[in-house]
Short mmCIF file of N, CA and C and ligand atoms in Angstrom, two decimals:
data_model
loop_
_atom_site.label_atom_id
_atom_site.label_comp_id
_atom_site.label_asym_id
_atom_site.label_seq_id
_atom_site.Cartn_x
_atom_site.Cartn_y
_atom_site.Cartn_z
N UNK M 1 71.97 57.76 -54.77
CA UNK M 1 73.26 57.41 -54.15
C UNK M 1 74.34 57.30 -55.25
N UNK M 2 75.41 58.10 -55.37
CA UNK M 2 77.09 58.02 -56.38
C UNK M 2 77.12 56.90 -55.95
N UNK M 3 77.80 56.00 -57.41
CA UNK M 3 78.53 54.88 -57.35
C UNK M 3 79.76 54.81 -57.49
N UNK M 4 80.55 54.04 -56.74
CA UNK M 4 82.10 54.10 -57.11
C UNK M 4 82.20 53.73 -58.57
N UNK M 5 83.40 54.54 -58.95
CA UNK M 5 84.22 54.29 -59.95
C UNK M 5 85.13 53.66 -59.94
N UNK M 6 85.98 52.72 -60.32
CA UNK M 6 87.30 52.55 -60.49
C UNK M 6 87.60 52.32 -62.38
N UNK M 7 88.76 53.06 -62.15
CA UNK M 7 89.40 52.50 -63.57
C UNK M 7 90.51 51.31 -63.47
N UNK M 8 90.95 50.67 -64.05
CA UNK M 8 92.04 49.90 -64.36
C UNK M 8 92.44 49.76 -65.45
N UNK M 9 94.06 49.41 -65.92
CA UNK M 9 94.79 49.49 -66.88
C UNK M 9 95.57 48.33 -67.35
N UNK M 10 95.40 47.90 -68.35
CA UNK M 10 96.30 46.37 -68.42
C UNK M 10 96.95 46.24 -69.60
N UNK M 11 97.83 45.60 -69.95
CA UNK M 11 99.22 45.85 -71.22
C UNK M 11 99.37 44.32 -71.24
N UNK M 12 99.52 44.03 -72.19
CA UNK M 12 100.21 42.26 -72.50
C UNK M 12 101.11 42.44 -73.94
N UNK M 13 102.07 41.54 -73.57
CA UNK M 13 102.57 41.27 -74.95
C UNK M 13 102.62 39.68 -75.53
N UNK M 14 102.62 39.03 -76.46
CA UNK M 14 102.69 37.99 -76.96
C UNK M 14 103.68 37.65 -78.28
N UNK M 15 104.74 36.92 -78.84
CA UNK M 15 105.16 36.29 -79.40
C UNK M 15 104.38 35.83 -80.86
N UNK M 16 104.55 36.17 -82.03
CA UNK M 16 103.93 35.99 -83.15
C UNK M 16 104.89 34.38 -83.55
N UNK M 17 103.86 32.96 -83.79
CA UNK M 17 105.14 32.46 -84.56
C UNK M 17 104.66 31.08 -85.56
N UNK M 18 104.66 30.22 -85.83
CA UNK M 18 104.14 29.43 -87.04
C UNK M 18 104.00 28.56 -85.98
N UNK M 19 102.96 27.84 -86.77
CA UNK M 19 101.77 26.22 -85.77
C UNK M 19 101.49 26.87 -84.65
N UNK M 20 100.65 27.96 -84.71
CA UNK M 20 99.97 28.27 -83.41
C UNK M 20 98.62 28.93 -83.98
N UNK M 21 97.28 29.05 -83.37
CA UNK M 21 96.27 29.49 -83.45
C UNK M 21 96.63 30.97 -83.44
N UNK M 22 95.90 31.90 -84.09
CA UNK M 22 95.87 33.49 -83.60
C UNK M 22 94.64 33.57 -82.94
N UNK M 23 94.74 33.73 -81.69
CA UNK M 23 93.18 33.93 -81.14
C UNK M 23 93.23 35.55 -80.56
N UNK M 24 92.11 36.21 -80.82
CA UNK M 24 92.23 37.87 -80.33
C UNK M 24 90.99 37.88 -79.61
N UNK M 25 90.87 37.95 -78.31
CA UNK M 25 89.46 38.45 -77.62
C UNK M 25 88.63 37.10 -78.19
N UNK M 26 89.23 35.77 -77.89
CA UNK M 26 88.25 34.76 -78.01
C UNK M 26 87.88 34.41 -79.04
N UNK M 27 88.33 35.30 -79.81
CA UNK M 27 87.69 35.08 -81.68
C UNK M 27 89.19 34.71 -82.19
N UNK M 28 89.17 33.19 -82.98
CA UNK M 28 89.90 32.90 -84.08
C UNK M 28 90.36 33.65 -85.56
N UNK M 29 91.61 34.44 -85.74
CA UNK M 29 91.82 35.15 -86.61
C UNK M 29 92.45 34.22 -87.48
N UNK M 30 91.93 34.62 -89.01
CA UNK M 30 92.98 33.00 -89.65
C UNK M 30 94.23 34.15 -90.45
N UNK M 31 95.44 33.19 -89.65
CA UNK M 31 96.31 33.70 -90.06
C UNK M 31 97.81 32.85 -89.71
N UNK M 32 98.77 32.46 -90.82
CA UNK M 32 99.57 31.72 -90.64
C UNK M 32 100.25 31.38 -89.23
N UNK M 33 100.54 32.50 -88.85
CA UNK M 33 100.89 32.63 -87.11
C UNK M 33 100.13 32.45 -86.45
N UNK M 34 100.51 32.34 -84.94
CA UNK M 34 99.67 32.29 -83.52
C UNK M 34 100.56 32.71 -82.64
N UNK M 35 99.46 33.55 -81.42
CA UNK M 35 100.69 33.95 -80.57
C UNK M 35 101.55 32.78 -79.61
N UNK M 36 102.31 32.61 -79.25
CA UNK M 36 103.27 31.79 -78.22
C UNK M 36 102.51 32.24 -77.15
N UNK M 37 102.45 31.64 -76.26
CA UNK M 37 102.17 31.23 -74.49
C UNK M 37 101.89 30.19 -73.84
N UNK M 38 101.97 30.04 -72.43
CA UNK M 38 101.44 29.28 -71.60
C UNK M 38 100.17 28.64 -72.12
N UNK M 39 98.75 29.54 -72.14
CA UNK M 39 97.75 29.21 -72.31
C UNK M 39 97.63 29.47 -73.54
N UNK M 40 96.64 29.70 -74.67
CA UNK M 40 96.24 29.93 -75.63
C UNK M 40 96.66 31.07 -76.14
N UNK M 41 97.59 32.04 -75.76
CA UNK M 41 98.54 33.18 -75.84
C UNK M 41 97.32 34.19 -76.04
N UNK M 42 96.17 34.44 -75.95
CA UNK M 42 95.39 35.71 -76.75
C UNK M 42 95.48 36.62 -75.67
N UNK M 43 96.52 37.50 -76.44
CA UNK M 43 97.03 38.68 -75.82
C UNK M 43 95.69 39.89 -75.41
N UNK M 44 94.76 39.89 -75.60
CA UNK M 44 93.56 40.79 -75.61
C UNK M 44 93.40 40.46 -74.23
N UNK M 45 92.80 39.08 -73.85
CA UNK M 45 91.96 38.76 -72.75
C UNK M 45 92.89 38.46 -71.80
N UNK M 46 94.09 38.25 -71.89
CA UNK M 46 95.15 39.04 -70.95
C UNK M 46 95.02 40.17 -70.11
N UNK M 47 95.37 40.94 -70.93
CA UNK M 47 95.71 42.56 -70.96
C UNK M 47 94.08 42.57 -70.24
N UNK M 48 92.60 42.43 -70.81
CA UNK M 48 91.32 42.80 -70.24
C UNK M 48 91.52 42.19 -68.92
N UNK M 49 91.91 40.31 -68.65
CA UNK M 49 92.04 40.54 -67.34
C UNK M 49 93.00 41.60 -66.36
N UNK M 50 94.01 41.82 -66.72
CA UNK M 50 94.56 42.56 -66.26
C UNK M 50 93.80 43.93 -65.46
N UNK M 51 93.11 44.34 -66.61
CA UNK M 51 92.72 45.86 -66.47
C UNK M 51 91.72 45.69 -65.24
N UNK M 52 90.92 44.44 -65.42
CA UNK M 52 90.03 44.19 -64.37
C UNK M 52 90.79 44.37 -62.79
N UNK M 53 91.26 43.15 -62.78
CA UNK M 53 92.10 42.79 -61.26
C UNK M 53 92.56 44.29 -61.42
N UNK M 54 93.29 45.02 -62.03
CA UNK M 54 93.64 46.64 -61.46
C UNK M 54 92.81 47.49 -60.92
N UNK M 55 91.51 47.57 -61.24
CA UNK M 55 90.54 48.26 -61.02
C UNK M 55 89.90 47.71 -59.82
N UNK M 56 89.79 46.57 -59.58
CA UNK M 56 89.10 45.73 -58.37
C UNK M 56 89.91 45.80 -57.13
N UNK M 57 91.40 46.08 -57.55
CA UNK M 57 92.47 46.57 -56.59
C UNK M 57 92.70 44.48 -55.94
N UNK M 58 92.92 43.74 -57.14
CA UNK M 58 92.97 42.16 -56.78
C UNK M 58 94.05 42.03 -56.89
N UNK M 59 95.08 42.70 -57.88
CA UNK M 59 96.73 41.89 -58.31
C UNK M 59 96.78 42.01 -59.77
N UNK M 60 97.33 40.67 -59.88
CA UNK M 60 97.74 40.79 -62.15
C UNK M 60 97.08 39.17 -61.83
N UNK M 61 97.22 39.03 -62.73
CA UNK M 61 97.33 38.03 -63.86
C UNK M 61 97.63 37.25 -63.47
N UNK M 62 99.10 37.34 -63.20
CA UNK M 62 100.29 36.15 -63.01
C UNK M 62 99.83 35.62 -61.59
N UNK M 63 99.36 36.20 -60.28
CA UNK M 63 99.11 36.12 -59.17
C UNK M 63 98.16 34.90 -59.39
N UNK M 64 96.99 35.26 -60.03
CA UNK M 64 95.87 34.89 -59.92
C UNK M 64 96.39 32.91 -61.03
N UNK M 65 96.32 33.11 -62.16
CA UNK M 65 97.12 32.03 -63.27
C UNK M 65 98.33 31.98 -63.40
N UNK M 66 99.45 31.71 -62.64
CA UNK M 66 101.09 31.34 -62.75
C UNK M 66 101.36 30.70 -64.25
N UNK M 67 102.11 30.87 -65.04
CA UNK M 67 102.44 30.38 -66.22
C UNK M 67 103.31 29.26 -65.68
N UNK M 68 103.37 28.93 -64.08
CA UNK M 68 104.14 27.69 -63.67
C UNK M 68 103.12 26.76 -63.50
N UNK M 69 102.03 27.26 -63.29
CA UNK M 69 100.78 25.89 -62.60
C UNK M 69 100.77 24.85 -64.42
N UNK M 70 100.60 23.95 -64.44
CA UNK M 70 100.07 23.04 -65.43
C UNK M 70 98.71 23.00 -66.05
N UNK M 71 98.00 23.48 -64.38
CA UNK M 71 96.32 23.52 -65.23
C UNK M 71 96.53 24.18 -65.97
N UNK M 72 96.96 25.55 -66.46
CA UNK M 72 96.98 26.76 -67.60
C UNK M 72 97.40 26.26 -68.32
N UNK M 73 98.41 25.51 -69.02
CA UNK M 73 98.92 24.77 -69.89
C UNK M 73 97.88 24.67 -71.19
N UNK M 74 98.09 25.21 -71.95
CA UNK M 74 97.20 25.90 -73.47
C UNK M 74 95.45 26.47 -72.43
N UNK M 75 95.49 26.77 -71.81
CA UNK M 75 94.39 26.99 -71.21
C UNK M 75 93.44 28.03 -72.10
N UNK M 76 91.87 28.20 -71.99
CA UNK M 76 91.36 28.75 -73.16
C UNK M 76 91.15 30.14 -72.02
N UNK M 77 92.00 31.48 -72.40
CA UNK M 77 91.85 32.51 -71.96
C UNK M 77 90.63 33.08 -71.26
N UNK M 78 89.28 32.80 -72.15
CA UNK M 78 87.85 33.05 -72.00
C UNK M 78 88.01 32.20 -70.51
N UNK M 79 88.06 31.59 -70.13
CA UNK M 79 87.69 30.93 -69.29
C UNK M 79 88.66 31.02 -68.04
N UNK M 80 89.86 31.83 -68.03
CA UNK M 80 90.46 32.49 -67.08
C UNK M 80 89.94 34.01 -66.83
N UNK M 81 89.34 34.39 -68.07
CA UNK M 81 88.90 35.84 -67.37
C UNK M 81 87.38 35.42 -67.03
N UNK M 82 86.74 34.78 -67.22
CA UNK M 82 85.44 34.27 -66.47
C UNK M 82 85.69 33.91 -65.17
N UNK M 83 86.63 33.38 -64.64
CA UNK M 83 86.94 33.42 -63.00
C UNK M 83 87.66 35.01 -62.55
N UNK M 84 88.42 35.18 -63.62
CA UNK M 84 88.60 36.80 -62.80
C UNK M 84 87.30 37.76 -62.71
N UNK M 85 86.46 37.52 -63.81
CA UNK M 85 85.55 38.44 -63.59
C UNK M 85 84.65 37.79 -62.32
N UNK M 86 84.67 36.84 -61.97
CA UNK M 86 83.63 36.53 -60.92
C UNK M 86 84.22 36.74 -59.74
N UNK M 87 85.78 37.24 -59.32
CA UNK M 87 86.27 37.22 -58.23
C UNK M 87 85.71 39.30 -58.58
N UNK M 88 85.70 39.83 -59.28
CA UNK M 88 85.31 41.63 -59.78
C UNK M 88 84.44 41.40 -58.99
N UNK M 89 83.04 40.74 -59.55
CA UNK M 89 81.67 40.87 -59.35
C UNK M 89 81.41 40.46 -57.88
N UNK M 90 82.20 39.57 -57.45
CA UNK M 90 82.31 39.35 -55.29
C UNK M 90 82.18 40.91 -55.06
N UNK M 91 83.20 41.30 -55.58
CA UNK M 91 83.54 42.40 -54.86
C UNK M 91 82.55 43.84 -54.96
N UNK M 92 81.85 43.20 -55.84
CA UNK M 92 80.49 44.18 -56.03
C UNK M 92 80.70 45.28 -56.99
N UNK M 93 81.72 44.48 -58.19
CA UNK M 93 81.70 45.57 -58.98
C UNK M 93 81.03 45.36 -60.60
N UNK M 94 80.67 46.08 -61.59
CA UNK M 94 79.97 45.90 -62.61
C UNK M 94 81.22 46.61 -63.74
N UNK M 95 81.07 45.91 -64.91
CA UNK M 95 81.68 46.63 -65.80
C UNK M 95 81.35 47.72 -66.66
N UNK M 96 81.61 48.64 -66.79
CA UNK M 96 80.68 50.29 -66.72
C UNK M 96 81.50 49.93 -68.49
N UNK M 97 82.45 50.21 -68.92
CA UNK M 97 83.07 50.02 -70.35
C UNK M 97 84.50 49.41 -70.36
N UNK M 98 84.97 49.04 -71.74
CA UNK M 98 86.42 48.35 -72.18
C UNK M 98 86.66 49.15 -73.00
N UNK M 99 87.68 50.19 -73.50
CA UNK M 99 88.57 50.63 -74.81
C UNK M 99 89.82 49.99 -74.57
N UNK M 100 90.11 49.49 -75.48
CA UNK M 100 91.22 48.76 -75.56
C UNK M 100 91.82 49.05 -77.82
N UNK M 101 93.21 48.90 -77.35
CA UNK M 101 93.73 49.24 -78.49
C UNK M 101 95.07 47.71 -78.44
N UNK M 102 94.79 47.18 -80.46
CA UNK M 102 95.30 46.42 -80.27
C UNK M 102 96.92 46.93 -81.32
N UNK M 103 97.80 46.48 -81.19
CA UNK M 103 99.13 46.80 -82.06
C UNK M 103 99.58 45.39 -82.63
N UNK M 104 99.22 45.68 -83.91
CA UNK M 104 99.48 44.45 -84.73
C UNK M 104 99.79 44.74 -86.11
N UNK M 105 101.02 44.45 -86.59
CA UNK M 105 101.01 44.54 -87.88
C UNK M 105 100.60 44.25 -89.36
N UNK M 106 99.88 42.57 -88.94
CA UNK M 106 99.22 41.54 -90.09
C UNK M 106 98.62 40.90 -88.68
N UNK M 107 97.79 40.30 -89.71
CA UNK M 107 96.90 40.33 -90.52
C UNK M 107 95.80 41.71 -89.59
N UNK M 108 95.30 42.53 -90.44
CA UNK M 108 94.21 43.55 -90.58
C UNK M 108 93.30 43.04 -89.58
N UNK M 109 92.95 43.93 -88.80
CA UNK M 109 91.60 43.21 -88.38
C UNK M 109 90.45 43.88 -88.27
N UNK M 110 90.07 45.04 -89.33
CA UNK M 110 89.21 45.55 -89.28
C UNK M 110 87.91 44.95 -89.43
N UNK M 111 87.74 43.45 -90.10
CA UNK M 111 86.74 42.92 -90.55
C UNK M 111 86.56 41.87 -89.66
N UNK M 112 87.35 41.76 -88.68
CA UNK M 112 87.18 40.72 -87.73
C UNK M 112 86.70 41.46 -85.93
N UNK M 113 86.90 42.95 -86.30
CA UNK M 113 86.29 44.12 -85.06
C UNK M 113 84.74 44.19 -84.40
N UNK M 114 83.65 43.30 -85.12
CA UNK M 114 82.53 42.87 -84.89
C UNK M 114 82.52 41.48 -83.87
N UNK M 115 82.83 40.74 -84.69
CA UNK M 115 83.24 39.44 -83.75
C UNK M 115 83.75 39.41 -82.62
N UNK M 116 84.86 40.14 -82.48
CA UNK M 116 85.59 40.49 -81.38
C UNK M 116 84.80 40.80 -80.05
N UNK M 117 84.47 41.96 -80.85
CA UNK M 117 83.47 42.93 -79.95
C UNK M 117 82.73 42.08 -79.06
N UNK M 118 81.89 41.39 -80.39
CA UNK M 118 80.67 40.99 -79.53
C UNK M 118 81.34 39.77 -78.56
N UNK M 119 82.28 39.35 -79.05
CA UNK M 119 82.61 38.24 -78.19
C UNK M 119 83.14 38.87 -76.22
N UNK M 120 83.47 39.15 -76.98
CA UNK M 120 84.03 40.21 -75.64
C UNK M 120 83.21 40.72 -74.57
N UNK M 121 81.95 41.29 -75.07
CA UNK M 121 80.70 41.87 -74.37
C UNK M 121 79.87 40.74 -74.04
N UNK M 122 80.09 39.23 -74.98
CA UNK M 122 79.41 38.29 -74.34
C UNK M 122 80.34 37.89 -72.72
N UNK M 123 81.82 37.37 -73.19
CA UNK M 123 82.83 37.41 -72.22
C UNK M 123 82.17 37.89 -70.86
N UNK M 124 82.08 39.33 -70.94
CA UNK M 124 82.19 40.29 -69.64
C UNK M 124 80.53 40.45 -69.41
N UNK M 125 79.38 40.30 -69.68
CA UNK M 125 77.80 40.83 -69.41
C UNK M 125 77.36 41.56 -70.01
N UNK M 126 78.07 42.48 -70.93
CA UNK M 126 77.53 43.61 -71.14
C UNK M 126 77.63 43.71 -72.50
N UNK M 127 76.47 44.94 -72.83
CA UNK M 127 76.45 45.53 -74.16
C UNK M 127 77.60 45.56 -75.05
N UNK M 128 77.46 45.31 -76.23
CA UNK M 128 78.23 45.85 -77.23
C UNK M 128 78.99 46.72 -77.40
N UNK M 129 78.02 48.01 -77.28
CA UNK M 129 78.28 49.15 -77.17
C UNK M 129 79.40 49.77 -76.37
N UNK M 130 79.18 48.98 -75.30
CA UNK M 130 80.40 48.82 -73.53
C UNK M 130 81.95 48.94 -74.17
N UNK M 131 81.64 48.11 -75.71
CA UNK M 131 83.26 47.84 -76.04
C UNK M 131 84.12 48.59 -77.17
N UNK M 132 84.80 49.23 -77.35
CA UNK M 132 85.25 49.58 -78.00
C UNK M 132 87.02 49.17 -78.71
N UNK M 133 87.31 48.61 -79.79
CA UNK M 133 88.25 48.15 -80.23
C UNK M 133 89.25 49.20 -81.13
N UNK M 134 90.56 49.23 -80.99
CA UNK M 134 91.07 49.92 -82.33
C UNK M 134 92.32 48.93 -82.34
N UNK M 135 91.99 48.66 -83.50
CA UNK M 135 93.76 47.84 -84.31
C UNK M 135 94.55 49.22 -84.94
N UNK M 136 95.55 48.96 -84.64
CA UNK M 136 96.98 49.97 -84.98
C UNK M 136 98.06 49.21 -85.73
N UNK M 137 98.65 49.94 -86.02
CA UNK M 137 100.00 49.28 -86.52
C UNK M 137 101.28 50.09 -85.48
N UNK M 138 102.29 49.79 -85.88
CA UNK M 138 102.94 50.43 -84.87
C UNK M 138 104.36 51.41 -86.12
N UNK M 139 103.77 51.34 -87.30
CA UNK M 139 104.76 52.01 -88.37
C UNK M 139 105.96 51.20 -88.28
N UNK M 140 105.99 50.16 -88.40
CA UNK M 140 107.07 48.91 -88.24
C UNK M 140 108.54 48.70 -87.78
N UNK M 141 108.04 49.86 -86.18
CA UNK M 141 109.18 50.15 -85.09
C UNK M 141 109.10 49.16 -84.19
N UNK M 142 109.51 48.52 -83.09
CA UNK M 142 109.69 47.59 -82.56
C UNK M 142 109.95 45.98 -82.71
N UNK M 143 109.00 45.58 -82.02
CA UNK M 143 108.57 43.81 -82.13
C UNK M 143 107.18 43.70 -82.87
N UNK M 144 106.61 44.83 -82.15
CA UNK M 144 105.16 44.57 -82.90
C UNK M 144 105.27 45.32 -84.39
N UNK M 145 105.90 46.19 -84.54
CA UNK M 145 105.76 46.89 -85.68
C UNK M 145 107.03 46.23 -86.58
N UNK M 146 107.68 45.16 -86.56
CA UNK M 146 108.31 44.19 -87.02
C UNK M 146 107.31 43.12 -87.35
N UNK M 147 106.27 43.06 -87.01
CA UNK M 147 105.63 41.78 -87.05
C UNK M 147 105.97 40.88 -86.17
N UNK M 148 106.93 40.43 -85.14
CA UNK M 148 107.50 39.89 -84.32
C UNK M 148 106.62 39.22 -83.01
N UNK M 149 105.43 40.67 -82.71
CA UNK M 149 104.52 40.28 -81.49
C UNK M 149 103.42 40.87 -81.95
N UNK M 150 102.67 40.42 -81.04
CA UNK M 150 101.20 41.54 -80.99
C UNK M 150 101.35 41.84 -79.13
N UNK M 151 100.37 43.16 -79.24
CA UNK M 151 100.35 43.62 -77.63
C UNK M 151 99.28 44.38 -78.19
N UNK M 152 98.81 44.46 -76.53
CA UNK M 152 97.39 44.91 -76.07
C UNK M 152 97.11 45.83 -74.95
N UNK M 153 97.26 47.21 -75.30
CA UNK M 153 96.59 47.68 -74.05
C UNK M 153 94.91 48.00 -73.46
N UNK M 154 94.89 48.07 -72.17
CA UNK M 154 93.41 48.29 -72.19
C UNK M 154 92.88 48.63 -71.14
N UNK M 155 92.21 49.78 -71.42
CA UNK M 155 91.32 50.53 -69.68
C UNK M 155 90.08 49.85 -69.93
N UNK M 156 89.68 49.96 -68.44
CA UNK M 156 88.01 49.05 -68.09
C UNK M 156 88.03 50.28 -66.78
N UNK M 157 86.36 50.56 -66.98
CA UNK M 157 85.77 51.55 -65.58
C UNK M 157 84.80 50.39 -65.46
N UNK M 158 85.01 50.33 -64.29
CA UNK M 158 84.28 49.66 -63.33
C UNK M 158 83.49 50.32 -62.07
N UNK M 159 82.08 49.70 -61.89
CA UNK M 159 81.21 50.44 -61.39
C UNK M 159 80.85 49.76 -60.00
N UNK M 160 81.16 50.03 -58.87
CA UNK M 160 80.57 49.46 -57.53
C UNK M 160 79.26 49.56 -56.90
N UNK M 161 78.57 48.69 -56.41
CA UNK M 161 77.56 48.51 -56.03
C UNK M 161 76.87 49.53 -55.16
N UNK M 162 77.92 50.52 -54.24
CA UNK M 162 77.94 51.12 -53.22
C UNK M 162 78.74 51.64 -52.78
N UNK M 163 78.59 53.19 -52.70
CA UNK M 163 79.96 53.64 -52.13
C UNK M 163 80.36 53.08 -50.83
N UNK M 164 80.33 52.32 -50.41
CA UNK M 164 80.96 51.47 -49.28
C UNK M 164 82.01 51.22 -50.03
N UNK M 165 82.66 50.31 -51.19
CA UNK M 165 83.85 50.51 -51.95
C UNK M 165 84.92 51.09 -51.78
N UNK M 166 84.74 52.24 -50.84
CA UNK M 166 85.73 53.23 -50.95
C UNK M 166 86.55 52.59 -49.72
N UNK M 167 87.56 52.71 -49.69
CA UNK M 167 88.20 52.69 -48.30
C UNK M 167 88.12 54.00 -47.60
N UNK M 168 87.84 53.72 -46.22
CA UNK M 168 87.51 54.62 -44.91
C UNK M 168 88.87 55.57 -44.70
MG1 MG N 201 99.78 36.98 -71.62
#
C-alpha cells in the first residue's frame, strides 16, 4: 500500500542582541548574543515547527503559541514543538526527513552541527541521518548578513499512515 507524502515549508526570523542565550535546535551556542523573542527565541525549532503544521495542513505557529498568551513567555521551544509534533502524529503522520538551512553570520557553527543534529532527531523520533543541517552566511547583505538576525528555513516530508490522508 503507497503512503502519503506531504512536504512542508517553514522560515523564521529572530533578532541577534546582548543578555540573551543563543539557543539553535535546542542546543546552547556560546556566544555573546541571543536571539530576542517571546519564548526562548531559537529560530530553528520555530521555522521546524512551522514546516510541520504546513505539511499536516494544521496552520503556523502563531495559531497554535500566540506571542500574546503569557504561558510562552521565555517558553523552552523543544517543548512547543513536542506538542506540535503530537498534534502531526494524531493525524497519522511520521517524519520521513528535515533539511533545513541556517543564515547566520557569527558565531560558526560547524562544530556545533553534531549536537544540533542529534538534538533535533531526538526532538522529532527519528534517526540522525533524517536530519540534515547547513549554516550559511548570507555575504553580509541584509539583517542576517549584517549580523543583526539569524533565520531559518526548513522543509520536513512527512509520511502518513494511509492513503486515507488524502482528501476525497
Ligand atoms: Mg520565532
Amino acid at each position: 500500500m503507497a503512503h502519503t507524502i506531504r512536504v512542508g515549508q517553514g522560515y523564521d526570523i529572530h533578532r541577534l542582541v546582548p543578555n540573551r542565550k543563543l539557543i539553535l535546535a535546542g542546543t546552547e551556542i556560546p556566544c555573546v548574543r541571543g536571539l530576542l523573542g517571546h519564548s526562548d527565541g531559537d529560530v530553528v525549532l520555530h521555522a521546524v515547527i512551522d514546516a510541520l503544521l504546513g505539511a499536516a495542513g494544521l496552520g503556523d505557529i502563531g495559531e497554535l503559541f500566540p506571542d500574546t498568551d503569557p504561558t510562552f513567555k521565555d517558553a523552552d521551544s523543544a517543548k512547543l514543538l513536542e506538542r506540535a509534533l503530537e498534534l502531526v502524529t494524531r493525524k497519522g503522520f511520521t517524519v520521513g526527513n528535515v533539511d533545513l538551512s541556517i543564515i547566520v553570520e557569527k558565531p560558526k557553527l560547524k562544530a556545533y552541527k553534531p549536537a544540533m543534529t542529534h538534538k533535533l532527531a531526538d526532538l522529532l523520533g527519528v534517526g540522525p541521518d533524517c536530519i540534515n543541517i547547513k549554516a550559511k552566511t548570507n555575504e553580509r547583505c541584509d539583517a542576517a548578513g549584517q549580523g543583526e538576525a539569524v533565520v531559518c528555513y526548513v522543509s520536513v516530508l512527512l509520511i502518513g499512515d494511509s492513503p486515507a490522508q488524502r482528501s476525497k
